[in-house]
Short mmCIF file of C-alpha atoms in Angstrom, two decimals:
data_model
loop_
_atom_site.label_atom_id
_atom_site.label_comp_id
_atom_site.label_asym_id
_atom_site.label_seq_id
_atom_site.Cartn_x
_atom_site.Cartn_y
_atom_site.Cartn_z
CA MET A 1 -37.90 10.06 0.68
CA GLU A 2 -37.67 12.95 -1.44
CA ARG A 3 -34.35 15.32 -0.75
CA THR A 4 -34.59 19.15 -0.98
CA PHE A 5 -31.75 21.79 -0.83
CA ASP A 6 -32.52 23.23 2.46
CA GLN A 7 -31.38 19.59 4.31
CA ARG A 8 -28.32 20.07 6.14
CA VAL A 9 -25.64 17.77 6.67
CA VAL A 10 -24.26 16.90 10.20
CA ILE A 11 -20.87 15.67 10.65
CA SER A 12 -21.54 14.04 14.44
CA GLY A 13 -19.00 11.41 14.89
CA MET A 14 -15.51 11.34 13.52
CA GLY A 15 -12.67 8.17 13.50
CA VAL A 16 -9.08 7.42 12.06
CA VAL A 17 -6.94 4.47 11.86
CA THR A 18 -3.80 5.34 9.84
CA CYS A 19 0.16 5.27 10.24
CA LEU A 20 -0.08 8.66 12.17
CA GLY A 21 -2.29 7.32 14.47
CA GLU A 22 -4.97 5.21 15.49
CA SER A 23 -7.44 7.97 17.10
CA VAL A 24 -8.12 11.16 15.68
CA PRO A 25 -6.50 13.09 18.47
CA GLU A 26 -3.36 10.93 17.74
CA PHE A 27 -3.81 11.48 13.92
CA TRP A 28 -4.08 15.25 14.52
CA ALA A 29 -0.69 15.31 17.09
CA GLY A 30 1.37 13.60 14.23
CA LEU A 31 -0.23 16.12 11.41
CA LEU A 32 0.78 19.26 13.85
CA ALA A 33 4.30 17.31 14.84
CA GLY A 34 5.04 16.98 10.82
CA ARG A 35 5.60 13.32 11.08
CA SER A 36 5.22 11.12 8.40
CA GLY A 37 3.72 7.49 8.79
CA ILE A 38 5.81 6.47 5.30
CA THR A 39 8.05 3.62 5.82
CA ASN A 40 9.23 0.32 3.88
CA TRP A 41 6.66 -2.29 4.05
CA LYS A 42 6.94 -4.70 6.54
CA ASN A 43 4.37 -7.02 5.20
CA MET A 44 3.76 -7.46 1.48
CA ASP A 45 4.21 -9.33 -1.64
CA LYS A 46 7.83 -9.20 -3.26
CA ARG A 47 6.37 -8.45 -6.82
CA VAL A 48 4.96 -5.41 -6.02
CA GLU A 49 7.67 -2.94 -7.17
CA CYS A 50 6.78 -0.55 -4.35
CA ARG A 51 8.34 -0.92 -1.28
CA VAL A 52 7.17 2.58 0.76
CA ALA A 53 3.82 3.46 1.90
CA GLY A 54 1.76 3.99 5.02
CA ASP A 55 2.02 0.47 6.32
CA LEU A 56 -0.54 -0.69 8.77
CA SER A 57 -0.20 -4.68 8.35
CA ASP A 58 0.84 -5.00 11.85
CA PHE A 59 -2.68 -3.65 13.12
CA ASP A 60 -4.13 -5.52 15.73
CA TYR A 61 -7.56 -4.96 16.74
CA HIS A 62 -7.26 -6.29 20.27
CA ASP A 63 -4.49 -3.61 20.75
CA HIS A 64 -6.01 -1.20 19.27
CA LEU A 65 -9.78 -1.93 21.33
CA ASP A 66 -7.41 -1.86 24.66
CA ARG A 67 -6.09 1.22 23.64
CA VAL A 68 -8.54 3.44 21.23
CA GLY A 69 -11.45 1.95 23.15
CA ARG A 70 -10.64 1.56 26.98
CA GLY A 71 -14.31 3.61 27.00
CA TYR A 72 -16.35 1.62 24.91
CA ASP A 73 -19.44 0.40 26.50
CA ALA A 74 -18.63 -3.45 27.34
CA GLU A 75 -21.25 -4.45 24.87
CA LEU A 76 -19.93 -2.92 21.96
CA THR A 77 -16.49 -3.67 22.55
CA LYS A 78 -17.72 -7.61 23.02
CA ALA A 79 -19.79 -7.15 19.66
CA VAL A 80 -16.79 -5.51 17.65
CA LYS A 81 -14.27 -8.21 18.85
CA ARG A 82 -16.36 -11.18 17.53
CA LEU A 83 -17.54 -9.40 14.16
CA LEU A 84 -13.37 -8.55 13.78
CA ARG A 85 -12.29 -12.18 14.42
CA ILE A 86 -13.45 -12.85 11.06
CA THR A 87 -12.65 -9.79 9.36
CA PRO A 88 -9.88 -9.58 7.07
CA LEU A 89 -7.15 -6.64 8.16
CA SER A 90 -9.01 -3.77 5.54
CA GLY A 91 -12.26 -4.83 6.91
CA GLN A 92 -10.56 -4.28 10.90
CA LEU A 93 -8.89 -1.13 9.49
CA ALA A 94 -12.17 0.43 8.03
CA ALA A 95 -14.46 -0.83 11.27
CA SER A 96 -12.21 0.49 13.83
CA ALA A 97 -12.71 3.65 12.40
CA ALA A 98 -16.34 3.52 11.85
CA VAL A 99 -16.37 2.44 15.11
CA GLN A 100 -14.84 5.11 16.58
CA ALA A 101 -17.13 7.72 14.60
CA TYR A 102 -20.00 6.15 16.15
CA VAL A 103 -19.07 6.43 19.48
CA ASP A 104 -17.48 9.92 18.77
CA ALA A 105 -21.18 10.82 17.57
CA GLY A 106 -22.72 9.77 21.15
CA LEU A 107 -24.93 7.71 19.60
CA GLY A 108 -24.86 4.25 22.26
CA ARG A 109 -27.84 3.11 22.45
CA VAL A 110 -29.91 5.30 20.42
CA THR A 111 -32.05 3.85 17.74
CA VAL A 112 -31.58 5.88 14.50
CA ASP A 113 -33.63 5.80 11.36
CA PRO A 114 -31.48 4.18 8.86
CA ASP A 115 -32.84 6.24 6.47
CA ARG A 116 -31.59 9.40 8.15
CA VAL A 117 -27.75 8.12 8.81
CA GLY A 118 -25.23 7.84 6.78
CA HIS A 119 -21.29 6.99 7.02
CA VAL A 120 -18.21 8.21 5.29
CA LEU A 121 -15.16 6.09 4.80
CA ALA A 122 -12.11 7.08 3.06
CA GLY A 123 -9.30 4.72 2.71
CA HIS A 124 -6.27 3.97 -0.13
CA ASN A 125 -4.82 0.61 -0.70
CA LEU A 126 -7.23 -0.94 1.94
CA ASN A 127 -6.79 -3.88 0.32
CA THR A 128 -3.52 -5.53 -0.55
CA PRO A 129 -4.76 -8.36 -3.16
CA MET A 130 -5.97 -5.35 -5.25
CA ILE A 131 -2.48 -3.88 -5.36
CA THR A 132 -0.65 -7.10 -6.13
CA GLU A 133 -3.91 -7.76 -9.31
CA ASN A 134 -3.36 -4.12 -10.36
CA SER A 135 0.47 -4.72 -10.32
CA ARG A 136 0.24 -7.70 -12.47
CA ILE A 137 -1.83 -6.18 -14.89
CA PHE A 138 0.47 -3.05 -15.30
CA ALA A 139 3.39 -5.20 -15.95
CA ASP A 140 1.33 -7.07 -18.67
CA ASP A 141 -0.31 -3.92 -20.09
CA PRO A 142 0.83 -0.59 -18.96
CA GLU A 143 -1.86 0.74 -20.51
CA TYR A 144 -4.41 -0.29 -18.54
CA MET A 145 -4.91 -0.06 -14.51
CA ALA A 146 -8.27 -0.78 -13.27
CA PRO A 147 -9.68 1.95 -10.65
CA PRO A 148 -9.72 0.70 -6.96
CA ALA A 149 -13.24 1.75 -6.99
CA GLY A 150 -14.57 1.43 -10.20
CA ASP A 151 -15.25 -1.56 -12.36
CA GLY A 152 -13.91 -4.26 -10.08
CA GLY A 153 -10.89 -5.13 -11.97
CA PRO A 154 -9.73 -7.06 -15.04
CA GLY A 155 -12.77 -9.25 -16.69
CA HIS A 156 -15.73 -6.44 -15.04
#
């Protein structure tokens, strides 16, 4: 499909899972209150020198869905739980935010042309092994640090 400059982009739904809140209203309230989500790591490889960050290592998608997703369609909640039970933490965080955006957009059971819809997800340090590996690389070679979304790390 050819793109033209007169086509518009619409943000129709938002979702967020952060250390300040696991929904857009919780996150916004945290920002307005001037809170910081930066704490000491609860679960981090001891070889990583940094000990403070926005830690979500104790995220529990069951609690999240019970609280934030209590208004979701039962069929959607069942599908999300089935998917997330085999998903690593970084994926649970990303999927939980994506489901919020989907519900917030009011898509429900609407059939959407996949060529006309997209999802933008931002995250930082969602993958602990990448942090650990970059720390080891930096210790060996301070001139090189693999970009989180670039070449895939050493040897790539």
